[in-house]
Every structure is written in C-alpha cells, then in structure tokens.
Amino acid sequence: MKHDLSPHAVWREYLRGQDYKRATGLYEQVRKNENFVQGKQWEGLHVSTLDPLIFNVLRRCVNLFVAMLVSDDVAVSATPFGRGKQDDQLEHILEQAFDCAIERSNVKTLNRLALRNACVDGDSCFYIHFDPDTETGQPAKGDIKVECIDNTNVYFGNTASDEVERQPFIIIAMRRDVDEVKLEALKNRRPSDDINAILPDGEDENMTPNENHRRVTVLLRMRKTENGIAFLKTTQHATIMAEKILPYTRYPVAYMSWDRVKNSCHGVSPVTEAIPNQIAINKLYSMYVQCIKQVAFPKIIYDVTRFPNGYSSEIGKAIGMRGNPNDAFLSAFKAPDISGQVLALLRQMMSDTMELMGASDASLGNVTPTNTSAIVAVQKATAAPLELVKLEFYRFIEDTARSFLDMMGAHYGVRQYVITDEDGQEQQVSFDFGTIRGGEMRLKVDVGEASYWSETVQTVTNDHLIETGLIADPLLYLQNVPDQHMKGKRGLMRALQKQKEENNGKEQTAAESYAG
C-alpha cells in the first residue's frame, strides 16, 4: 500500500483529525474544564447586580483524585520468564537501567501531570523518544526522554478506537519556533525550497495563542511498517524530516482515558458533568451574599417633609428640620431574615456534588475521628471507584515501560553496570542491549503497588527466616534484601565477606597447627 507522504497530504489528515475533535466538542470542552478547575468560572459574563463569588468544588476534587492515585510509589519490574543464572543477571541489569532512565526522563513527576490531564481533559498521552546527545556517564551517549502531550494535540488515524497499537497512523502536533524548525530541517539536509517554505502560521483553537508571528505548526506522523516504525516530520508546506524507519516494535506513545467512551478515541472527564452544579453553587452563593448585604443591616427611615435637606448619620453634625423637633419622624427598619433553606441547599449541593464525583467527607478529612474503623471503611468505599482508574493508570505505565525496553534494545548498545554475584562480590559487567531487541515481549513487566509492596514483604520474610534460624549466614540474608531498603548494603556485604574470609583463614591455620 502506497502512502502519500507529501506535506499537503499529512496536513489534510491533520485537518480531518481537527474536524473530528471539533465535531465532538473536544476543544471547547477542554477549554471550559481547564477554566473551571483554575477558577475562571465567570469568564465572559458581565454581572453588575451582584458580586461574582467562586467556591471551587472542582479543583478540590481533582487534587484529591490525583493525590490518591499517586500516593503510593509505582514500581516497574522487568524480568525474563526464565530463571537461569543469565536471567538473574539480566534482571539486575534491567532494574538499574530502568531506575536510571526513569530518573533522567523525570517520569514520576510527569505521572502527576498525566493524571491531572486525564482527570480534567479526559485523556493523557506520553510521547517517548530517544535523545542521542544526553550524557549518561558511560562511553555510550543518549537516553530516553518523555513528553506529556495534551489530548488536543494527538490525532489517531482511527478515531473510533483508543488502542494505540491498532492505529494506522498517529500524528502529534506541536507549536515550535520558526528558526528552530529551520535549523532542524538544515541538519536533516533538506533542500532550500523546504527551508524557505517554513513560515509562521496562524493557530487554531487547540494551540497556544502566544507569539503567532514566530511559531509554526509541526506535525510528527508515525506509522507501522514491516521493518519498524516510520517517522515523518512536516509543516503545512514543507518537509522537515523525510520518512525515517526506526527498529521499534511498537508506537512510542502511551495513552489513557479517565473514563472510556464507546467508538471514540477520547474519554470523558469527571469535571464535565459537574460544571452545571458548580455554576449553580456560584450563582446561589453570590445571590445569598448579595441579599445579606442588602437586608442584614437596619435602614433609617425619615419623613422627607420634615427633613428637606436629608438625614445624616455623622456624629455631632446638626440636622435641620421643619416644625417641632419633638415631633420629628425617624425610625429604623430591619427587613425579614433570609430563609435558612438557602444556606442548607448550598451546603447540600456542595456535598452531593463532591459525593457524586467520588470525594466524600471521609476522604477529604471532614469527619470527627470518633470511630476509626468506620472512617477507614468509608475511605475504602470512597476509593473503590478510583480502582478502575488506577488499573488504567498502571496499564498506561506498563505501556510506557515497554516502550522504554523497545528503545533500549534499539539505541542503548553496550553499556556498563555493576552487579553483585552470589558471593556478595561486586563486578562490573558489559551488557549489549541489542540482545533484547524485538524480544521485550518475552519479558514480564510488573507495574503497580504489588511490585512496591513485594519488596517490603521480601524484607519481612527474610527477617522472619533469620530470626527462626533458617538463615544462619548474614551474607545470604543481605543478598535477599532489596537495595532500596538498606543504604550502604554493598559496603556491608564487602565487610562481611572480608570478615568471613579472615575467619576461614584463622580456622584453617588453627586446624593445620593442631594437625602438626
């Protein structure tokens, strides 16, 4: 099948993706959701009869959801299905490689941003790529980078599905500086016609409206081929990078939706359905406060025929009147109190809105701790609806981890790692990541709390074994303790190994002396 790879053909695919997002109302809904969460809830309304107040229920719920989902450390563990000596060594090497790559690419911080985007916008996306210029402290340069992409800038070839690996193509749109794009095209040895055709363009509702005269929309198109993933980078009128095939087995894209929608690549945000409630709360609170300002304080009533110059409440000021001052008509008037049903309704609306979104008083800490068991039970019941989102988030991280493995096999080459052998000795080994190229599916990838807590369970089990005497050798005990649970573990193992060798030497000398 032939593909039209001209800039105009890619731009038409991009426009069709925009038409779909516009038809589903995605651009407007994302803008509206972002404004409401950020507190811009009266934008575009001109109100002169009351003071617009904001009681932001939505932001509190969003912060709670994100905090609950990232409160536990998410661990990634890649292990071979086999359990031979070489497989154990590979497991240790992959563990170090993952830790370094995740730390350098700042994935743990981006996880919070991805969850926040999914909660507010409905979807979140990671784009994973390899930067060959990153310093790694090893002879081989380059490491993996991760970017968090808005759902308004990701375009799937099949808009009826959110499964990344089944897409005929994926386009990621970016707004970049014109001079930067021209420099990239020059590095890619593009002809002068293409470089001259890179010009600033206007931007649509999905792009940032800043510095239009210096920005140009760049489209990164990727598709699957028999030899890997083909990448093409264009603008509306120019090709920045000709199609280049990299030996990947999967798209370097991870995608998740907060709540999936049938026959659509975009999910639904919990903020969307709660916006009318937020509007009603703001309006009712504003009218409630305005009414209190008008009727809460007594008003002075006087007879204008007796006070033709008006009445003043200033202290010590003389007030002129007509007629006998003893017959002056002056009194104070207090309007009836506002109904208590209004405030009760407001509190009920706020409580019900947060409850329906999944944020109960127990989860927010708005309860008196008189019964601990009941509070814990309510908190667990509140967190139950988020379990589905948590599982989707773990799947999202697993897709990211598999893309990491894919790129390690394609780009890492030979790298040096320090591992501990069975005798507790450290040794530096070289590992060729090309050996796992195309075979990352033979590795088991575990993501989630299970991986994190399994380390704690392993340490507790080791403690129990040494207490019961089933493990008598401290060196063997330390070998089974995860590195993260004991600082200076390797140094302690070296000291124990040296002490063991000295004791063995003394015992051997004593035996020889006794035999002599």
Short mmCIF file of C-alpha atoms in Angstrom, two decimals:
data_model
loop_
_atom_site.label_atom_id
_atom_site.label_comp_id
_atom_site.label_asym_id
_atom_site.label_seq_id
_atom_site.Cartn_x
_atom_site.Cartn_y
_atom_site.Cartn_z
CA MET A 1 0.00 0.00 0.00
CA LYS A 2 1.42 3.35 -1.07
CA HIS A 3 1.26 6.29 1.31
CA ASP A 4 1.17 9.91 0.19
CA LEU A 5 3.93 11.44 2.32
CA SER A 6 3.74 14.97 0.95
CA PRO A 7 3.29 17.83 3.44
CA HIS A 8 -0.13 18.68 2.00
CA ALA A 9 -1.36 15.08 2.40
CA VAL A 10 -0.22 14.97 6.04
CA TRP A 11 -1.83 18.35 6.62
CA ARG A 12 -5.15 17.05 5.24
CA GLU A 13 -5.01 14.13 7.70
CA TYR A 14 -4.36 16.66 10.45
CA LEU A 15 -7.35 18.76 9.38
CA ARG A 16 -9.60 15.67 9.34
CA GLY A 17 -8.49 14.96 12.90
CA GLN A 18 -9.33 18.52 13.86
CA ASP A 19 -12.78 18.19 12.28
CA TYR A 20 -13.46 15.12 14.41
CA LYS A 21 -12.37 16.83 17.63
CA ARG A 22 -14.40 19.90 16.72
CA ALA A 23 -17.48 17.78 15.95
CA THR A 24 -17.26 16.10 19.35
CA GLY A 25 -16.77 19.47 21.05
CA LEU A 26 -13.40 18.47 22.48
CA TYR A 27 -11.62 21.81 22.03
CA GLU A 28 -14.39 23.82 23.69
CA GLN A 29 -14.94 21.28 26.46
CA VAL A 30 -11.23 21.10 27.36
CA ARG A 31 -11.03 24.90 27.44
CA LYS A 32 -14.11 25.07 29.64
CA ASN A 33 -12.90 22.35 32.01
CA GLU A 34 -9.49 23.97 32.39
CA ASN A 35 -11.06 27.35 33.16
CA PHE A 36 -13.36 25.93 35.82
CA VAL A 37 -10.62 23.97 37.57
CA GLN A 38 -8.32 27.01 37.51
CA GLY A 39 -11.08 29.22 38.99
CA LYS A 40 -12.08 31.16 35.85
CA GLN A 41 -15.74 30.35 36.37
CA TRP A 42 -17.37 33.68 35.47
CA GLU A 43 -15.38 34.24 32.28
CA GLY A 44 -17.39 36.02 29.57
CA LEU A 45 -20.26 37.00 31.89
CA HIS A 46 -20.85 40.68 32.69
CA VAL A 47 -22.71 40.91 36.01
CA SER A 48 -23.43 44.29 37.58
CA THR A 49 -26.20 43.43 40.04
CA LEU A 50 -24.09 41.22 42.35
CA ASP A 51 -20.50 40.36 43.21
CA PRO A 52 -19.45 37.12 41.43
CA LEU A 53 -18.16 34.65 44.01
CA ILE A 54 -16.30 31.39 43.37
CA PHE A 55 -16.47 28.32 45.61
CA ASN A 56 -14.26 25.95 43.64
CA VAL A 57 -15.51 22.45 44.40
CA LEU A 58 -13.99 21.01 41.22
CA ARG A 59 -10.37 21.85 41.95
CA ARG A 60 -10.55 20.22 45.36
CA CYS A 61 -11.94 17.03 43.84
CA VAL A 62 -9.31 16.96 41.07
CA ASN A 63 -6.47 17.45 43.55
CA LEU A 64 -7.89 14.68 45.73
CA PHE A 65 -8.15 12.21 42.84
CA VAL A 66 -4.62 12.85 41.62
CA ALA A 67 -3.20 12.68 45.16
CA MET A 68 -4.96 9.37 45.87
CA LEU A 69 -3.71 7.80 42.65
CA VAL A 70 -0.05 8.83 43.07
CA SER A 71 0.15 8.48 46.87
CA ASP A 72 1.70 5.00 46.51
CA ASP A 73 5.04 4.56 44.81
CA VAL A 74 4.59 2.93 41.41
CA ALA A 75 7.37 0.46 40.70
CA VAL A 76 8.34 -1.10 37.36
CA SER A 77 9.96 -4.50 37.26
CA ALA A 78 11.05 -6.26 34.04
CA THR A 79 12.03 -9.90 34.48
CA PRO A 80 12.63 -12.73 32.00
CA PHE A 81 10.25 -15.66 32.02
CA GLY A 82 13.22 -17.99 32.55
CA ARG A 83 15.03 -18.23 35.90
CA GLY A 84 18.58 -19.28 34.99
CA LYS A 85 21.80 -17.58 36.10
CA GLN A 86 21.90 -15.41 32.99
CA ASP A 87 18.26 -14.44 33.55
CA ASP A 88 19.00 -13.32 37.11
CA GLN A 89 21.88 -11.18 35.83
CA LEU A 90 19.61 -9.69 33.15
CA GLU A 91 17.02 -8.87 35.82
CA HIS A 92 19.57 -6.89 37.86
CA ILE A 93 20.81 -5.03 34.77
CA LEU A 94 17.30 -4.12 33.64
CA GLU A 95 16.46 -2.94 37.14
CA GLN A 96 19.39 -0.49 37.09
CA ALA A 97 18.66 0.58 33.52
CA PHE A 98 15.01 1.30 34.37
CA ASP A 99 15.88 3.26 37.50
CA CYS A 100 18.36 5.46 35.59
CA ALA A 101 16.02 6.01 32.61
CA ILE A 102 13.01 6.85 34.80
CA GLU A 103 15.08 9.26 36.89
CA ARG A 104 16.61 11.05 33.88
CA SER A 105 13.32 11.33 32.00
CA ASN A 106 11.50 12.64 35.10
CA VAL A 107 8.67 10.14 34.67
CA LYS A 108 7.48 10.25 38.28
CA THR A 109 6.82 13.98 38.03
CA LEU A 110 5.17 13.61 34.63
CA ASN A 111 2.86 10.93 36.08
CA ARG A 112 1.16 13.59 38.21
CA LEU A 113 0.73 15.83 35.18
CA ALA A 114 -0.64 12.94 33.11
CA LEU A 115 -3.21 12.05 35.77
CA ARG A 116 -4.20 15.68 36.13
CA ASN A 117 -4.69 15.97 32.36
CA ALA A 118 -6.75 12.79 32.26
CA CYS A 119 -8.94 13.98 35.14
CA VAL A 120 -9.57 17.46 33.72
CA ASP A 121 -9.38 16.92 29.95
CA GLY A 122 -10.48 13.29 29.72
CA ASP A 123 -7.25 11.85 28.27
CA SER A 124 -3.49 11.97 28.74
CA CYS A 125 -0.62 10.96 26.48
CA PHE A 126 3.12 10.28 26.76
CA TYR A 127 5.40 10.58 23.75
CA ILE A 128 8.65 8.67 24.30
CA HIS A 129 11.72 9.37 22.18
CA PHE A 130 15.48 8.85 22.29
CA ASP A 131 17.84 11.81 22.69
CA PRO A 132 21.29 10.77 21.36
CA ASP A 133 23.05 13.77 22.93
CA THR A 134 22.20 13.09 26.58
CA GLU A 135 25.23 12.46 28.78
CA THR A 136 24.97 9.20 30.72
CA GLY A 137 28.38 8.92 32.38
CA GLN A 138 29.19 5.99 30.10
CA PRO A 139 31.02 5.69 26.80
CA ALA A 140 27.63 5.29 25.07
CA LYS A 141 25.73 8.59 25.00
CA GLY A 142 21.99 9.09 24.71
CA ASP A 143 18.98 8.30 26.83
CA ILE A 144 15.19 8.17 26.73
CA LYS A 145 13.06 11.31 27.02
CA VAL A 146 9.36 11.56 27.81
CA GLU A 147 6.97 14.38 26.93
CA CYS A 148 3.42 14.82 28.21
CA ILE A 149 1.14 15.69 25.26
CA ASP A 150 -2.34 17.23 25.50
CA ASN A 151 -5.18 15.20 24.02
CA THR A 152 -5.98 18.14 21.74
CA ASN A 153 -2.60 17.67 20.04
CA VAL A 154 -2.80 13.90 19.42
CA TYR A 155 -4.57 12.66 16.27
CA PHE A 156 -5.32 8.97 15.70
CA GLY A 157 -5.83 7.53 12.25
CA ASN A 158 -8.77 5.51 13.59
CA THR A 159 -10.85 7.87 15.73
CA ALA A 160 -13.22 5.07 16.75
CA SER A 161 -10.55 3.33 18.87
CA ASP A 162 -8.18 4.41 21.63
CA GLU A 163 -5.90 1.37 21.24
CA VAL A 164 -2.55 2.80 20.23
CA GLU A 165 -1.07 -0.31 18.63
CA ARG A 166 -4.04 -0.75 16.27
CA GLN A 167 -3.80 2.72 14.76
CA PRO A 168 -2.91 3.00 11.05
CA PHE A 169 -1.01 6.19 11.88
CA ILE A 170 -0.62 8.72 14.69
CA ILE A 171 0.03 12.45 14.32
CA ILE A 172 1.37 14.66 17.11
CA ALA A 173 1.02 18.41 16.55
CA MET A 174 3.48 20.89 18.09
CA ARG A 175 3.90 24.66 18.02
CA ARG A 176 7.59 25.48 17.63
CA ASP A 177 9.80 28.46 16.89
CA VAL A 178 10.35 29.01 13.16
CA ASP A 179 14.13 29.45 13.45
CA GLU A 180 14.41 26.25 15.48
CA VAL A 181 12.43 24.30 12.88
CA LYS A 182 14.56 25.70 10.04
CA LEU A 183 17.72 24.67 11.87
CA GLU A 184 16.38 21.13 12.28
CA ALA A 185 15.49 20.97 8.58
CA LEU A 186 19.02 22.14 7.75
CA LYS A 187 20.53 19.39 9.93
CA ASN A 188 18.35 16.87 8.10
CA ARG A 189 19.83 18.15 4.80
CA ARG A 190 16.53 19.34 3.41
CA PRO A 191 16.62 21.36 0.16
CA SER A 192 16.43 25.13 0.28
CA ASP A 193 12.86 25.07 -1.09
CA ASP A 194 11.67 23.24 2.02
CA ILE A 195 13.60 25.51 4.36
CA ASN A 196 12.21 28.65 2.72
CA ALA A 197 8.68 27.20 2.93
CA ILE A 198 8.86 27.02 6.74
CA LEU A 199 6.94 30.16 7.63
CA PRO A 200 4.94 31.35 10.66
CA ASP A 201 1.29 30.39 10.50
CA GLY A 202 -1.85 31.16 12.46
CA GLU A 203 -3.00 28.83 15.13
CA ASP A 204 -6.28 27.06 15.83
CA GLU A 205 -8.36 26.70 18.97
CA ASN A 206 -6.17 23.84 20.17
CA MET A 207 -2.93 25.82 20.10
CA THR A 208 -1.45 28.43 22.40
CA PRO A 209 -2.25 31.95 21.15
CA ASN A 210 1.13 33.44 22.09
CA GLU A 211 3.75 34.68 19.64
CA ASN A 212 1.91 33.71 16.46
CA HIS A 213 4.39 35.61 14.30
CA ARG A 214 7.24 33.35 15.44
CA ARG A 215 5.54 29.97 15.64
CA VAL A 216 4.76 27.28 13.12
CA THR A 217 2.73 24.09 13.48
CA VAL A 218 4.92 20.98 13.14
CA LEU A 219 3.34 17.57 12.54
CA LEU A 220 5.09 14.36 13.59
CA ARG A 221 3.49 11.45 11.75
CA MET A 222 4.29 7.83 12.63
CA ARG A 223 3.09 4.58 11.11
CA LYS A 224 3.93 0.89 11.36
CA THR A 225 5.95 -0.89 8.68
CA GLU A 226 7.46 -4.34 8.33
CA ASN A 227 10.86 -3.02 9.46
CA GLY A 228 9.69 -0.87 12.36
CA ILE A 229 8.02 2.49 12.95
CA ALA A 230 8.32 5.13 10.21
CA PHE A 231 8.58 8.76 11.34
CA LEU A 232 7.86 11.80 9.18
CA LYS A 233 8.00 15.45 10.24
CA THR A 234 6.32 18.20 8.19
CA THR A 235 4.73 21.61 8.30
CA GLN A 236 1.85 22.70 6.09
CA HIS A 237 4.09 23.40 3.10
CA ALA A 238 7.46 21.79 3.87
CA THR A 239 9.08 18.53 4.91
CA ILE A 240 11.36 18.93 7.91
CA MET A 241 12.47 15.31 8.14
CA ALA A 242 11.98 12.74 5.40
CA GLU A 243 10.37 9.48 6.48
CA LYS A 244 12.82 7.52 8.60
CA ILE A 245 12.26 3.98 9.86
CA LEU A 246 13.48 3.06 13.35
CA PRO A 247 13.59 -0.58 14.54
CA TYR A 248 10.76 -0.26 17.04
CA THR A 249 8.15 -2.96 17.55
CA ARG A 250 5.52 -0.59 18.97
CA TYR A 251 4.46 3.05 18.76
CA PRO A 252 6.44 5.20 21.23
CA VAL A 253 3.14 6.51 22.59
CA ALA A 254 1.28 5.69 25.82
CA TYR A 255 -2.35 6.80 26.04
CA MET A 256 -5.03 6.60 28.71
CA SER A 257 -8.57 7.89 29.23
CA TRP A 258 -10.17 8.65 32.59
CA ASP A 259 -13.49 7.14 31.53
CA ARG A 260 -13.71 5.49 28.12
CA VAL A 261 -16.40 6.30 25.55
CA LYS A 262 -17.63 3.70 23.09
CA ASN A 263 -16.45 4.14 19.50
CA SER A 264 -14.29 7.15 20.37
CA CYS A 265 -10.59 7.69 20.95
CA HIS A 266 -11.35 10.32 23.60
CA GLY A 267 -12.61 9.72 27.12
CA VAL A 268 -14.79 11.76 29.45
CA SER A 269 -13.61 13.87 32.36
CA PRO A 270 -15.47 13.79 35.71
CA VAL A 271 -15.28 17.58 35.66
CA THR A 272 -17.55 17.85 32.60
CA GLU A 273 -20.74 16.61 34.23
CA ALA A 274 -20.14 18.62 37.42
CA ILE A 275 -19.79 22.03 35.73
CA PRO A 276 -23.56 22.84 35.85
CA ASN A 277 -23.50 22.07 39.59
CA GLN A 278 -20.52 24.38 40.04
CA ILE A 279 -22.32 27.17 38.17
CA ALA A 280 -25.44 26.77 40.33
CA ILE A 281 -23.36 26.85 43.52
CA ASN A 282 -21.58 30.04 42.47
CA LYS A 283 -24.81 31.77 41.44
CA LEU A 284 -26.70 30.82 44.57
CA TYR A 285 -23.82 31.80 46.85
CA SER A 286 -23.46 35.16 45.08
CA MET A 287 -27.18 35.89 45.40
CA TYR A 288 -27.16 34.74 49.03
CA VAL A 289 -24.32 37.11 49.94
CA GLN A 290 -25.86 39.96 47.96
CA CYS A 291 -29.16 39.51 49.76
CA ILE A 292 -27.45 39.52 53.15
CA LYS A 293 -25.62 42.73 52.27
CA GLN A 294 -28.96 44.38 51.40
CA VAL A 295 -31.14 43.27 54.32
CA ALA A 296 -28.82 42.32 57.19
CA PHE A 297 -28.28 45.88 58.50
CA PRO A 298 -31.09 48.20 59.74
CA LYS A 299 -32.13 51.07 57.48
CA ILE A 300 -33.01 54.61 58.69
CA ILE A 301 -36.43 55.87 57.59
CA TYR A 302 -37.35 59.56 57.91
CA ASP A 303 -40.06 61.97 56.79
CA VAL A 304 -38.71 63.98 53.85
CA THR A 305 -41.25 66.76 54.54
CA ARG A 306 -39.64 67.33 57.93
CA PHE A 307 -36.04 66.75 56.74
CA PRO A 308 -35.91 68.58 53.37
CA ASN A 309 -32.10 68.62 53.36
CA GLY A 310 -31.85 64.90 54.04
CA TYR A 311 -30.74 62.99 57.12
CA SER A 312 -27.11 62.44 58.08
CA SER A 313 -25.78 59.80 60.49
CA GLU A 314 -22.49 61.61 61.05
CA ILE A 315 -21.59 62.08 64.71
CA GLY A 316 -22.09 65.62 66.04
CA LYS A 317 -23.47 67.04 62.80
CA ALA A 318 -26.53 69.33 63.15
CA ILE A 319 -29.65 68.26 61.26
CA GLY A 320 -32.07 70.96 60.08
CA MET A 321 -35.80 70.24 60.02
CA ARG A 322 -39.16 71.95 59.71
CA GLY A 323 -41.65 72.04 62.55
CA ASN A 324 -41.27 70.99 66.13
CA PRO A 325 -38.10 68.82 66.70
CA ASN A 326 -40.04 66.84 69.31
CA ASP A 327 -42.39 65.68 66.55
CA ALA A 328 -39.61 64.53 64.20
CA PHE A 329 -40.47 61.27 62.41
CA LEU A 330 -37.45 59.00 62.37
CA SER A 331 -37.18 55.24 62.86
CA ALA A 332 -35.04 52.22 62.00
CA PHE A 333 -36.33 49.43 59.75
CA LYS A 334 -34.98 45.84 59.56
CA ALA A 335 -36.02 43.57 56.71
CA PRO A 336 -37.03 39.96 57.42
CA ASP A 337 -34.16 37.49 57.72
CA ILE A 338 -33.26 35.42 54.67
CA SER A 339 -34.58 31.89 54.72
CA GLY A 340 -32.24 29.30 56.22
CA GLN A 341 -33.23 26.91 53.43
CA VAL A 342 -30.91 28.75 51.03
CA LEU A 343 -27.75 28.03 53.04
CA ALA A 344 -28.89 24.47 53.73
CA LEU A 345 -29.45 23.94 50.00
CA LEU A 346 -26.00 25.34 49.20
CA ARG A 347 -24.28 23.01 51.65
CA GLN A 348 -26.27 20.06 50.36
CA MET A 349 -25.40 20.89 46.74
CA MET A 350 -21.69 21.12 47.51
CA SER A 351 -21.75 17.89 49.50
CA ASP A 352 -23.76 15.99 46.88
CA THR A 353 -21.57 17.24 44.03
CA MET A 354 -18.39 16.03 45.73
CA GLU A 355 -20.05 12.74 46.73
CA LEU A 356 -21.17 12.05 43.16
CA MET A 357 -17.70 12.87 41.86
CA GLY A 358 -16.21 10.45 44.39
CA ALA A 359 -14.91 12.83 47.07
CA SER A 360 -16.71 12.11 50.34
CA ASP A 361 -16.23 13.95 53.63
CA ALA A 362 -14.27 10.99 54.98
CA SER A 363 -11.77 11.06 52.12
CA LEU A 364 -11.41 14.82 52.49
CA GLY A 365 -10.88 14.54 56.26
CA ASN A 366 -14.07 16.45 57.16
CA VAL A 367 -15.18 13.99 59.86
CA THR A 368 -14.71 13.74 63.61
CA PRO A 369 -12.49 10.73 64.37
CA THR A 370 -14.78 9.08 66.94
CA ASN A 371 -14.89 5.69 65.24
CA THR A 372 -11.67 4.79 63.46
CA SER A 373 -12.95 1.57 61.92
CA ALA A 374 -15.97 3.28 60.42
CA ILE A 375 -13.85 6.09 58.98
CA VAL A 376 -11.42 3.62 57.37
CA ALA A 377 -14.33 1.67 55.92
CA VAL A 378 -15.85 4.83 54.43
CA GLN A 379 -12.49 5.89 52.99
CA LYS A 380 -12.03 2.49 51.34
CA ALA A 381 -15.56 2.65 49.92
CA THR A 382 -14.85 6.13 48.56
CA ALA A 383 -11.60 5.00 46.91
CA ALA A 384 -13.28 1.98 45.30
CA PRO A 385 -14.49 3.83 42.16
CA LEU A 386 -10.92 5.05 41.60
CA GLU A 387 -9.66 1.47 41.41
CA LEU A 388 -10.72 1.28 37.76
CA VAL A 389 -8.81 4.48 37.01
CA LYS A 390 -5.82 3.14 38.96
CA LEU A 391 -5.79 -0.03 36.87
CA GLU A 392 -5.92 2.07 33.70
CA PHE A 393 -3.05 4.16 35.04
CA TYR A 394 -0.99 1.03 35.70
CA ARG A 395 -1.68 -0.14 32.14
CA PHE A 396 -0.54 3.30 30.94
CA ILE A 397 2.73 2.99 32.89
CA GLU A 398 3.26 -0.55 31.61
CA ASP A 399 2.92 0.69 28.02
CA THR A 400 5.49 3.36 28.82
CA ALA A 401 7.83 0.74 30.32
CA ARG A 402 7.54 -1.50 27.24
CA SER A 403 8.39 1.47 25.02
CA PHE A 404 11.44 2.04 27.25
CA LEU A 405 12.53 -1.56 26.66
CA ASP A 406 11.90 -1.18 22.95
CA MET A 407 14.16 1.87 22.75
CA MET A 408 16.83 0.34 24.98
CA GLY A 409 17.13 -2.57 22.57
CA ALA A 410 17.30 -0.23 19.57
CA HIS A 411 19.63 2.52 20.86
CA TYR A 412 21.47 1.66 24.09
CA GLY A 413 24.15 -0.57 22.58
CA VAL A 414 26.81 -1.82 25.01
CA ARG A 415 26.72 -0.30 28.50
CA GLN A 416 28.47 -0.96 31.79
CA TYR A 417 26.68 -1.94 35.01
CA VAL A 418 27.76 -3.06 38.47
CA ILE A 419 26.06 -6.17 39.82
CA THR A 420 26.58 -8.35 42.90
CA ASP A 421 27.41 -12.01 42.35
CA GLU A 422 26.39 -14.96 44.51
CA ASP A 423 29.40 -14.49 46.80
CA GLY A 424 28.49 -10.86 47.51
CA GLN A 425 31.30 -9.53 45.34
CA GLU A 426 30.68 -6.55 43.09
CA GLN A 427 31.65 -6.92 39.49
CA GLN A 428 31.36 -4.64 36.50
CA VAL A 429 29.75 -6.27 33.51
CA SER A 430 29.10 -5.13 29.95
CA PHE A 431 25.68 -5.78 28.52
CA ASP A 432 24.64 -5.46 24.90
CA PHE A 433 21.05 -4.24 24.84
CA GLY A 434 20.84 -5.28 21.22
CA THR A 435 20.30 -8.82 22.50
CA ILE A 436 16.82 -7.88 23.75
CA ARG A 437 15.83 -6.11 20.53
CA GLY A 438 12.47 -7.40 19.40
CA GLY A 439 12.34 -9.69 22.40
CA GLU A 440 10.94 -7.35 25.01
CA MET A 441 7.63 -9.21 24.81
CA ARG A 442 9.42 -12.19 26.36
CA LEU A 443 9.95 -10.08 29.44
CA LYS A 444 7.37 -9.82 32.18
CA VAL A 445 6.63 -6.20 33.12
CA ASP A 446 5.03 -5.63 36.54
CA VAL A 447 3.65 -2.20 37.40
CA GLY A 448 1.84 -1.02 40.48
CA GLU A 449 1.73 -1.28 44.23
CA ALA A 450 2.28 -5.06 44.05
CA SER A 451 5.85 -4.55 42.84
CA TYR A 452 6.48 -1.94 45.53
CA TRP A 453 4.99 -3.90 48.40
CA SER A 454 6.57 -7.17 47.30
CA GLU A 455 9.93 -5.65 48.26
CA THR A 456 8.61 -4.94 51.75
CA VAL A 457 7.18 -8.44 52.02
CA GLN A 458 10.51 -9.86 50.89
CA THR A 459 12.38 -7.95 53.62
CA VAL A 460 9.89 -9.02 56.30
CA THR A 461 10.16 -12.64 55.17
CA ASN A 462 13.96 -12.51 55.34
CA ASP A 463 13.75 -11.08 58.87
CA HIS A 464 11.50 -13.95 59.90
CA LEU A 465 13.83 -16.54 58.34
CA ILE A 466 16.91 -15.24 60.16
CA GLU A 467 15.00 -14.97 63.46
CA THR A 468 13.88 -18.61 63.21
CA GLY A 469 17.38 -19.76 62.32
CA LEU A 470 16.55 -20.97 58.80
CA ILE A 471 19.13 -18.45 57.55
CA ALA A 472 22.34 -18.52 59.56
CA ASP A 473 24.61 -16.64 57.15
CA PRO A 474 24.25 -12.81 57.39
CA LEU A 475 25.72 -12.51 53.87
CA LEU A 476 22.94 -14.64 52.44
CA TYR A 477 20.41 -12.51 54.30
CA LEU A 478 21.78 -9.28 52.81
CA GLN A 479 21.77 -10.72 49.30
CA ASN A 480 17.98 -11.15 49.53
CA VAL A 481 17.29 -7.65 50.90
CA PRO A 482 16.26 -5.15 48.16
CA ASP A 483 18.83 -2.40 47.58
CA GLN A 484 16.23 0.34 48.24
CA HIS A 485 15.60 -0.96 51.77
CA MET A 486 19.18 -0.74 53.06
CA LYS A 487 21.57 2.11 52.43
CA GLY A 488 25.20 1.02 52.15
CA LYS A 489 24.22 -2.58 51.56
CA ARG A 490 27.12 -3.34 49.22
CA GLY A 491 29.72 -1.94 51.60
CA LEU A 492 28.31 -4.03 54.42
CA MET A 493 28.39 -7.12 52.21
CA ARG A 494 32.04 -6.49 51.36
CA ALA A 495 32.91 -6.14 55.05
CA LEU A 496 31.07 -9.35 55.92
CA GLN A 497 32.75 -11.20 53.06
CA LYS A 498 36.19 -9.99 54.23
CA GLN A 499 35.38 -10.99 57.81
CA LYS A 500 34.22 -14.41 56.60
CA GLU A 501 37.43 -14.95 54.64
CA GLU A 502 39.56 -13.94 57.65
CA ASN A 503 37.65 -16.34 59.92
CA ASN A 504 38.06 -19.13 57.40
CA GLY A 505 41.79 -18.41 57.22
CA LYS A 506 42.12 -18.48 61.01
CA GLU A 507 40.20 -21.73 61.23
CA GLN A 508 42.41 -23.29 58.56
CA THR A 509 45.59 -22.13 60.35
CA ALA A 510 44.32 -23.49 63.64
CA ALA A 511 43.49 -26.82 62.02
CA GLU A 512 46.95 -27.05 60.46
CA SER A 513 48.61 -26.24 63.82
CA TYR A 514 46.54 -28.86 65.57
CA ALA A 515 47.36 -31.45 62.91
CA GLY A 516 51.08 -30.65 63.24
#
